[in-house]
Amino acid sequence: MADIPLSPQPLSRIRIVLVSTQHPGNIGAAARAMHNMGLSNLVLVNPRHFPDEQATAMASGAQALLESAQVVQTLDEAVADCAWVVAVSARPRHLGDEPLTPWNMAARAVAMPAPNTVALVFGCERTGLTNEELERCNATTRIDANPEYSSLNLAQAVQVMVYELRKAALPEVPSVALKLGHPWYAPPSAEEMERLYEHLERVLRMTGFLNPDNPRVLMRRLRVLFNRAQPDRNELNMLRGILSSVESPKVRTKRSHKTGTRTHQFEEK
Ligand code: SAH
């Protein structure tokens, strides 16, 4: 095997190995799935037809990856330099450990420190991986599927695995964290929320919506609602503005527009 370029990115250290693939279209589709997810290391063990125009057609925008695929004759050659070799197999194992879930496999694979290479080994369409091939692997991973029809198309099985690898490799950037960085979206303090509840109660007493003999239940329900919604500061200001407009309604006239008279109308930020 040629040397694998070292890279700090875990995905570049993960090799997809396709063993004895029968349909060249599957090789192309697998290459495309890899390129979509940012993997690039493809090794083909004894493919029936390769290169092939069906592989090229199915690879679509992943031609370069397909052309860079290495072709070897045995699984041993394909994984010789790998530190962790994982069999991707639909079949339950009679020997060995329980198969890993794809996401547990992916977490371990991306955590493998550089310069180690991880290989994911896929079997041939008709027969899957042989026992001899399974014995070359450190672990097995399986995509849970309908027990009455659990065998996925080869390239689709590759897609599931490379997607899991990408998810595991990308740092999670929750959108809520991005929002929280902006002052408008800062979460209001507990005290600010208490002021909202006081304001709400005052207005609801004034409008008669709140029964003065039993104010507790309604206020408690409203707290449950707002605790779940977790309004940000901008939304809190909007709610306070609405309440103020109920307390002292101001009719927006053309004149008030022109003279810039303050109203409670919400200005979208
Ligand atoms: N008839 C074969 C299925 C081969 S499908 C068998 O009984 O094993 C071709 C390859 O796709 C498999 O070798 C495996 O690598 C992958 N594959 C398909 N379905 C899978 C699943 N549910 N879980 C894990 N790998 C799967």
mmCIF file of C-alpha atoms and ligand atoms in Angstrom:
data_model
loop_
_atom_site.group_PDB
_atom_site.id
_atom_site.type_symbol
_atom_site.label_atom_id
_atom_site.label_comp_id
_atom_site.label_asym_id
_atom_site.label_seq_id
_atom_site.Cartn_x
_atom_site.Cartn_y
_atom_site.Cartn_z
ATOM 1 C CA MET A 1 0.000 0.000 0.000
ATOM 2 C CA ALA A 2 1.180 3.505 -0.758
ATOM 3 C CA ASP A 3 1.726 5.858 2.168
ATOM 4 C CA ILE A 4 -1.414 7.594 3.354
ATOM 5 C CA PRO A 5 -0.945 11.354 3.725
ATOM 6 C CA LEU A 6 -1.211 12.376 7.356
ATOM 7 C CA SER A 7 -3.775 14.976 8.252
ATOM 8 C CA PRO A 8 -5.156 16.350 11.494
ATOM 9 C CA GLN A 9 -8.711 15.835 10.254
ATOM 10 C CA PRO A 10 -10.077 12.527 11.435
ATOM 11 C CA LEU A 11 -12.090 11.908 8.252
ATOM 12 C CA SER A 12 -8.961 11.796 6.118
ATOM 13 C CA ARG A 13 -7.681 8.933 8.260
ATOM 14 C CA ILE A 14 -10.720 6.770 7.605
ATOM 15 C CA ARG A 15 -10.532 4.342 4.702
ATOM 16 C CA ILE A 16 -13.492 2.776 2.989
ATOM 17 C CA VAL A 17 -12.685 -0.730 1.736
ATOM 18 C CA LEU A 18 -15.079 -2.411 -0.698
ATOM 19 C CA VAL A 19 -14.442 -6.148 -1.050
ATOM 20 C CA SER A 20 -15.205 -8.030 -4.292
ATOM 21 C CA THR A 21 -17.806 -5.520 -5.479
ATOM 22 C CA GLN A 22 -19.918 -6.981 -8.287
ATOM 23 C CA HIS A 23 -21.708 -3.905 -9.625
ATOM 24 C CA PRO A 24 -19.476 -1.033 -10.707
ATOM 25 C CA GLY A 25 -22.381 1.383 -10.205
ATOM 26 C CA ASN A 26 -22.121 0.690 -6.483
ATOM 27 C CA ILE A 27 -18.458 1.667 -6.491
ATOM 28 C CA GLY A 28 -19.309 4.986 -8.143
ATOM 29 C CA ALA A 29 -22.219 5.634 -5.770
ATOM 30 C CA ALA A 30 -20.022 4.811 -2.777
ATOM 31 C CA ALA A 31 -17.368 7.249 -4.054
ATOM 32 C CA ARG A 32 -20.024 9.930 -4.363
ATOM 33 C CA ALA A 33 -21.315 9.266 -0.826
ATOM 34 C CA MET A 34 -17.745 9.559 0.464
ATOM 35 C CA HIS A 35 -17.051 12.797 -1.377
ATOM 36 C CA ASN A 36 -20.364 14.260 -0.179
ATOM 37 C CA MET A 37 -19.353 13.563 3.407
ATOM 38 C CA GLY A 38 -15.722 14.672 3.045
ATOM 39 C CA LEU A 39 -13.928 11.308 3.019
ATOM 40 C CA SER A 40 -11.404 10.536 0.323
ATOM 41 C CA ASN A 41 -9.618 7.264 1.016
ATOM 42 C CA LEU A 42 -11.166 4.465 -1.066
ATOM 43 C CA VAL A 43 -9.621 1.031 -1.572
ATOM 44 C CA LEU A 44 -11.160 -1.631 -3.808
ATOM 45 C CA VAL A 45 -10.329 -5.271 -3.171
ATOM 46 C CA ASN A 46 -10.576 -7.345 -6.322
ATOM 47 C CA PRO A 47 -13.518 -5.510 -7.941
ATOM 48 C CA ARG A 48 -15.262 -7.398 -10.751
ATOM 49 C CA HIS A 49 -15.279 -4.412 -13.139
ATOM 50 C CA PHE A 50 -13.093 -1.389 -12.533
ATOM 51 C CA PRO A 51 -12.583 1.155 -14.008
ATOM 52 C CA ASP A 52 -16.020 1.100 -15.579
ATOM 53 C CA GLU A 53 -18.321 3.646 -17.170
ATOM 54 C CA GLN A 54 -21.167 2.794 -14.773
ATOM 55 C CA ALA A 55 -18.894 3.582 -11.836
ATOM 56 C CA THR A 56 -17.930 6.870 -13.476
ATOM 57 C CA ALA A 57 -21.570 7.755 -14.170
ATOM 58 C CA MET A 58 -22.709 7.006 -10.616
ATOM 59 C CA ALA A 59 -19.771 8.894 -9.075
ATOM 60 C CA SER A 60 -21.066 12.117 -10.634
ATOM 61 C CA GLY A 61 -18.998 14.919 -9.042
ATOM 62 C CA ALA A 62 -16.688 12.454 -7.273
ATOM 63 C CA GLN A 63 -14.687 11.448 -10.378
ATOM 64 C CA ALA A 64 -11.380 12.513 -8.876
ATOM 65 C CA LEU A 65 -11.964 10.430 -5.768
ATOM 66 C CA LEU A 66 -12.910 7.444 -7.949
ATOM 67 C CA GLU A 67 -9.764 7.855 -10.039
ATOM 68 C CA SER A 68 -7.635 8.011 -6.915
ATOM 69 C CA ALA A 69 -9.102 4.734 -5.561
ATOM 70 C CA GLN A 70 -6.477 2.074 -5.054
ATOM 71 C CA VAL A 71 -7.121 -1.416 -6.348
ATOM 72 C CA VAL A 72 -5.568 -4.362 -4.473
ATOM 73 C CA GLN A 73 -6.056 -8.099 -4.662
ATOM 74 C CA THR A 74 -6.559 -9.051 -1.008
ATOM 75 C CA LEU A 75 -8.189 -7.636 2.113
ATOM 76 C CA ASP A 76 -4.889 -8.115 3.953
ATOM 77 C CA GLU A 77 -3.224 -5.663 1.578
ATOM 78 C CA ALA A 78 -6.071 -3.173 1.925
ATOM 79 C CA VAL A 79 -5.830 -2.980 5.708
ATOM 80 C CA ALA A 80 -2.153 -3.766 6.300
ATOM 81 C CA ASP A 81 -1.363 -0.309 7.740
ATOM 82 C CA CYS A 82 -4.641 0.164 9.661
ATOM 83 C CA ALA A 83 -4.840 0.349 13.433
ATOM 84 C CA TRP A 84 -8.563 -0.419 13.703
ATOM 85 C CA VAL A 85 -10.437 -2.488 11.140
ATOM 86 C CA VAL A 86 -14.225 -2.563 11.337
ATOM 87 C CA ALA A 87 -16.422 -5.001 9.437
ATOM 88 C CA VAL A 88 -19.665 -3.466 8.198
ATOM 89 C CA SER A 89 -22.026 -6.387 8.171
ATOM 90 C CA ALA A 90 -25.768 -6.984 8.195
ATOM 91 C CA ARG A 91 -25.438 -10.490 9.504
ATOM 92 C CA PRO A 92 -25.589 -11.327 13.206
ATOM 93 C CA ARG A 93 -22.294 -12.760 14.425
ATOM 94 C CA HIS A 94 -22.182 -16.082 16.126
ATOM 95 C CA LEU A 95 -18.671 -15.496 17.409
ATOM 96 C CA GLY A 96 -17.215 -12.328 18.833
ATOM 97 C CA ASP A 97 -18.655 -9.211 20.404
ATOM 98 C CA GLU A 98 -22.032 -7.653 19.749
ATOM 99 C CA PRO A 99 -21.898 -5.326 16.725
ATOM 100 C CA LEU A 100 -21.364 -1.641 17.464
ATOM 101 C CA THR A 101 -24.051 0.843 16.503
ATOM 102 C CA PRO A 102 -22.882 3.007 13.583
ATOM 103 C CA TRP A 103 -22.689 6.046 15.893
ATOM 104 C CA ASN A 104 -20.590 4.245 18.522
ATOM 105 C CA MET A 105 -18.311 2.986 15.773
ATOM 106 C CA ALA A 106 -18.056 6.529 14.352
ATOM 107 C CA ALA A 107 -17.232 8.057 17.750
ATOM 108 C CA ARG A 108 -14.414 5.566 18.235
ATOM 109 C CA ALA A 109 -13.138 5.922 14.688
ATOM 110 C CA VAL A 110 -12.832 9.716 14.806
ATOM 111 C CA ALA A 111 -11.246 9.533 18.264
ATOM 112 C CA MET A 112 -8.433 7.347 16.946
ATOM 113 C CA PRO A 113 -5.323 9.517 17.268
ATOM 114 C CA ALA A 114 -3.211 10.446 14.246
ATOM 115 C CA PRO A 115 -1.412 8.950 12.416
ATOM 116 C CA ASN A 116 -3.494 5.779 12.787
ATOM 117 C CA THR A 117 -5.767 4.806 9.942
ATOM 118 C CA VAL A 118 -9.177 3.205 10.482
ATOM 119 C CA ALA A 119 -10.720 0.923 7.842
ATOM 120 C CA LEU A 120 -14.401 0.211 7.308
ATOM 121 C CA VAL A 121 -14.775 -2.993 5.330
ATOM 122 C CA PHE A 122 -17.874 -3.655 3.210
ATOM 123 C CA GLY A 123 -18.708 -7.042 1.702
ATOM 124 C CA CYS A 124 -19.789 -8.077 -1.747
ATOM 125 C CA GLU A 125 -23.424 -7.547 -2.769
ATOM 126 C CA ARG A 126 -24.370 -11.189 -3.115
ATOM 127 C CA THR A 127 -22.642 -12.862 -0.190
ATOM 128 C CA GLY A 128 -21.501 -10.095 2.163
ATOM 129 C CA LEU A 129 -18.253 -10.602 4.098
ATOM 130 C CA THR A 130 -16.957 -14.158 4.442
ATOM 131 C CA ASN A 131 -16.018 -15.564 7.853
ATOM 132 C CA GLU A 132 -12.380 -15.322 6.824
ATOM 133 C CA GLU A 133 -12.804 -11.635 6.020
ATOM 134 C CA LEU A 134 -14.674 -11.027 9.310
ATOM 135 C CA GLU A 135 -11.760 -12.593 11.175
ATOM 136 C CA ARG A 136 -9.473 -9.882 9.825
ATOM 137 C CA CYS A 137 -11.538 -7.227 11.609
ATOM 138 C CA ASN A 138 -11.280 -5.829 15.161
ATOM 139 C CA ALA A 139 -14.982 -5.011 15.461
ATOM 140 C CA THR A 140 -18.267 -5.197 13.599
ATOM 141 C CA THR A 141 -20.879 -2.533 13.027
ATOM 142 C CA ARG A 142 -24.420 -3.090 11.839
ATOM 143 C CA ILE A 143 -27.197 -0.823 10.650
ATOM 144 C CA ASP A 144 -30.340 -1.806 12.478
ATOM 145 C CA ALA A 145 -33.033 -2.524 9.892
ATOM 146 C CA ASN A 146 -36.244 -4.424 9.286
ATOM 147 C CA PRO A 147 -35.438 -7.977 10.509
ATOM 148 C CA GLU A 148 -37.377 -9.355 7.551
ATOM 149 C CA TYR A 149 -35.270 -7.391 5.055
ATOM 150 C CA SER A 150 -32.154 -6.056 6.698
ATOM 151 C CA SER A 151 -29.705 -6.022 3.799
ATOM 152 C CA LEU A 152 -29.182 -2.540 2.373
ATOM 153 C CA ASN A 153 -27.787 -1.743 -1.028
ATOM 154 C CA LEU A 154 -23.996 -1.592 -0.671
ATOM 155 C CA ALA A 155 -23.626 2.101 -1.590
ATOM 156 C CA GLN A 156 -26.512 3.034 0.693
ATOM 157 C CA ALA A 157 -24.826 1.205 3.570
ATOM 158 C CA VAL A 158 -21.678 3.224 2.776
ATOM 159 C CA GLN A 159 -23.771 6.413 2.836
ATOM 160 C CA VAL A 160 -25.151 5.662 6.297
ATOM 161 C CA MET A 161 -21.683 4.974 7.691
ATOM 162 C CA VAL A 162 -19.960 8.008 6.178
ATOM 163 C CA TYR A 163 -22.767 10.259 7.393
ATOM 164 C CA GLU A 164 -22.292 8.925 10.921
ATOM 165 C CA LEU A 165 -18.548 9.535 10.603
ATOM 166 C CA ARG A 166 -19.096 13.105 9.468
ATOM 167 C CA LYS A 167 -21.522 13.801 12.317
ATOM 168 C CA ALA A 168 -19.029 12.410 14.804
ATOM 169 C CA ALA A 169 -16.123 14.387 13.316
ATOM 170 C CA LEU A 170 -17.813 17.774 13.109
ATOM 171 C CA PRO A 171 -17.843 19.818 16.270
ATOM 172 C CA GLU A 172 -21.418 20.299 17.346
ATOM 173 C CA VAL A 173 -22.406 23.943 16.934
ATOM 174 C CA PRO A 174 -25.919 24.157 18.297
ATOM 175 C CA SER A 175 -27.816 27.012 16.682
ATOM 176 C CA VAL A 176 -28.981 28.112 20.113
ATOM 177 C CA ALA A 177 -25.342 28.802 21.074
ATOM 178 C CA LEU A 178 -24.936 31.039 18.029
ATOM 179 C CA LYS A 179 -28.054 32.978 18.996
ATOM 180 C CA LEU A 180 -27.022 33.315 22.606
ATOM 181 C CA GLY A 181 -23.926 35.246 21.509
ATOM 182 C CA HIS A 182 -26.111 38.214 20.498
ATOM 183 C CA PRO A 183 -27.446 40.575 23.199
ATOM 184 C CA TRP A 184 -31.001 40.499 21.785
ATOM 185 C CA TYR A 185 -31.089 36.782 22.275
ATOM 186 C CA ALA A 186 -29.543 36.768 25.731
ATOM 187 C CA PRO A 187 -31.685 34.826 28.141
ATOM 188 C CA PRO A 188 -33.511 37.126 30.564
ATOM 189 C CA SER A 189 -32.644 36.779 34.234
ATOM 190 C CA ALA A 190 -35.034 35.156 36.703
ATOM 191 C CA GLU A 191 -35.716 38.620 38.112
ATOM 192 C CA GLU A 192 -36.693 39.963 34.694
ATOM 193 C CA MET A 193 -39.069 37.035 34.309
ATOM 194 C CA GLU A 194 -40.587 37.826 37.728
ATOM 195 C CA ARG A 195 -41.227 41.365 36.530
ATOM 196 C CA LEU A 196 -42.977 39.973 33.471
ATOM 197 C CA TYR A 197 -45.218 37.811 35.675
ATOM 198 C CA GLU A 198 -46.038 40.788 37.918
ATOM 199 C CA HIS A 199 -46.860 42.864 34.880
ATOM 200 C CA LEU A 200 -48.939 40.080 33.370
ATOM 201 C CA GLU A 201 -50.869 39.569 36.595
ATOM 202 C CA ARG A 202 -51.537 43.297 36.909
ATOM 203 C CA VAL A 203 -52.868 43.507 33.363
ATOM 204 C CA LEU A 204 -54.931 40.337 33.643
ATOM 205 C CA ARG A 205 -56.528 41.641 36.842
ATOM 206 C CA MET A 206 -57.247 44.890 35.088
ATOM 207 C CA THR A 207 -58.878 43.226 32.072
ATOM 208 C CA GLY A 208 -60.814 40.830 34.310
ATOM 209 C CA PHE A 209 -59.320 37.733 32.678
ATOM 210 C CA LEU A 210 -57.794 36.691 35.995
ATOM 211 C CA ASN A 211 -60.236 35.652 38.688
ATOM 212 C CA PRO A 212 -59.177 37.644 41.781
ATOM 213 C CA ASP A 213 -60.553 34.901 44.050
ATOM 214 C CA ASN A 214 -58.250 32.319 42.532
ATOM 215 C CA PRO A 215 -55.298 33.958 40.789
ATOM 216 C CA ARG A 216 -52.855 31.137 41.549
ATOM 217 C CA VAL A 217 -53.802 28.516 38.961
ATOM 218 C CA LEU A 218 -53.739 30.802 35.945
ATOM 219 C CA MET A 219 -50.432 32.383 36.968
ATOM 220 C CA ARG A 220 -48.920 28.972 37.577
ATOM 221 C CA ARG A 221 -50.026 27.764 34.152
ATOM 222 C CA LEU A 222 -48.577 30.872 32.542
ATOM 223 C CA ARG A 223 -45.283 30.247 34.316
ATOM 224 C CA VAL A 224 -45.219 26.694 32.956
ATOM 225 C CA LEU A 225 -45.828 28.065 29.469
ATOM 226 C CA PHE A 226 -43.071 30.704 29.681
ATOM 227 C CA ASN A 227 -40.609 28.362 31.378
ATOM 228 C CA ARG A 228 -41.007 25.980 28.474
ATOM 229 C CA ALA A 229 -40.779 28.709 25.844
ATOM 230 C CA GLN A 230 -37.708 30.372 27.407
ATOM 231 C CA PRO A 231 -38.242 33.718 25.673
ATOM 232 C CA ASP A 232 -35.125 35.695 24.857
ATOM 233 C CA ARG A 233 -34.671 39.342 25.876
ATOM 234 C CA ASN A 234 -36.090 40.676 22.631
ATOM 235 C CA GLU A 235 -39.216 38.553 23.029
ATOM 236 C CA LEU A 236 -39.522 39.588 26.676
ATOM 237 C CA ASN A 237 -39.424 43.258 25.677
ATOM 238 C CA MET A 238 -42.089 42.563 23.083
ATOM 239 C CA LEU A 239 -44.348 40.938 25.693
ATOM 240 C CA ARG A 240 -43.802 43.805 28.141
ATOM 241 C CA GLY A 241 -44.623 46.243 25.334
ATOM 242 C CA ILE A 242 -47.863 44.390 24.566
ATOM 243 C CA LEU A 243 -48.843 44.509 28.248
ATOM 244 C CA SER A 244 -48.069 48.237 28.450
ATOM 245 C CA SER A 245 -50.175 48.845 25.360
ATOM 246 C CA VAL A 246 -53.093 47.076 27.080
ATOM 247 C CA GLU A 247 -52.623 49.216 30.217
ATOM 248 C CA SER A 248 -52.554 52.481 28.354
ATOM 249 C CA PRO A 249 -53.732 52.035 24.775
ATOM 250 C CA LYS A 250 -52.589 54.613 22.318
ATOM 251 C CA VAL A 251 -54.243 55.017 18.997
ATOM 252 C CA ARG A 252 -51.749 55.268 16.245
ATOM 253 C CA THR A 253 -52.822 58.143 14.039
ATOM 254 C CA LYS A 254 -51.170 59.704 11.052
ATOM 255 C CA ARG A 255 -50.312 62.659 13.287
ATOM 256 C CA SER A 256 -48.549 60.579 15.896
ATOM 257 C CA HIS A 257 -46.471 59.062 13.105
ATOM 258 C CA LYS A 258 -45.476 62.438 11.797
ATOM 259 C CA THR A 259 -44.684 63.951 15.165
ATOM 260 C CA GLY A 260 -42.942 60.813 16.289
ATOM 261 C CA THR A 261 -45.245 60.433 19.306
ATOM 262 C CA ARG A 262 -44.176 57.384 21.266
ATOM 263 C CA THR A 263 -46.498 54.440 21.000
ATOM 264 C CA HIS A 264 -46.106 50.904 22.234
ATOM 265 C CA GLN A 265 -45.890 49.539 18.745
ATOM 266 C CA PHE A 266 -43.240 46.849 18.466
ATOM 267 C CA GLU A 267 -40.327 47.664 16.225
ATOM 268 C CA GLU A 268 -38.868 44.563 14.596
ATOM 269 C CA LYS A 269 -35.133 44.401 15.299
HETATM 270 N N1 SAH B 1 -26.498 -10.750 1.143
HETATM 271 C C1 SAH B 1 -25.468 -10.122 1.866
HETATM 272 C C2 SAH B 1 -25.711 -8.635 1.878
HETATM 273 C C3 SAH B 1 -24.652 -7.915 1.284
HETATM 274 S S1 SAH B 1 -25.048 -6.240 1.087
HETATM 275 C C4 SAH B 1 -25.378 -10.630 3.284
HETATM 276 O O1 SAH B 1 -26.166 -11.467 3.649
HETATM 277 O O2 SAH B 1 -24.527 -10.208 4.043
HETATM 278 C C5 SAH B 1 -23.435 -5.622 0.771
HETATM 279 C C6 SAH B 1 -22.754 -5.005 1.959
HETATM 280 O O3 SAH B 1 -23.474 -3.870 2.372
HETATM 281 C C7 SAH B 1 -22.622 -5.876 3.191
HETATM 282 O O4 SAH B 1 -21.553 -6.786 3.110
HETATM 283 C C8 SAH B 1 -22.376 -4.812 4.235
HETATM 284 O O5 SAH B 1 -21.037 -4.382 4.184
HETATM 285 C C9 SAH B 1 -23.296 -3.690 3.767
HETATM 286 N N2 SAH B 1 -24.621 -3.765 4.409
HETATM 287 C C10 SAH B 1 -25.813 -3.954 3.855
HETATM 288 N N3 SAH B 1 -26.800 -3.925 4.765
HETATM 289 C C11 SAH B 1 -26.197 -3.681 5.948
HETATM 290 C C12 SAH B 1 -26.665 -3.525 7.295
HETATM 291 N N4 SAH B 1 -27.961 -3.608 7.611
HETATM 292 N N5 SAH B 1 -25.750 -3.282 8.256
HETATM 293 C C13 SAH B 1 -24.436 -3.197 7.959
HETATM 294 N N6 SAH B 1 -23.945 -3.341 6.721
HETATM 295 C C14 SAH B 1 -24.807 -3.572 5.737
#
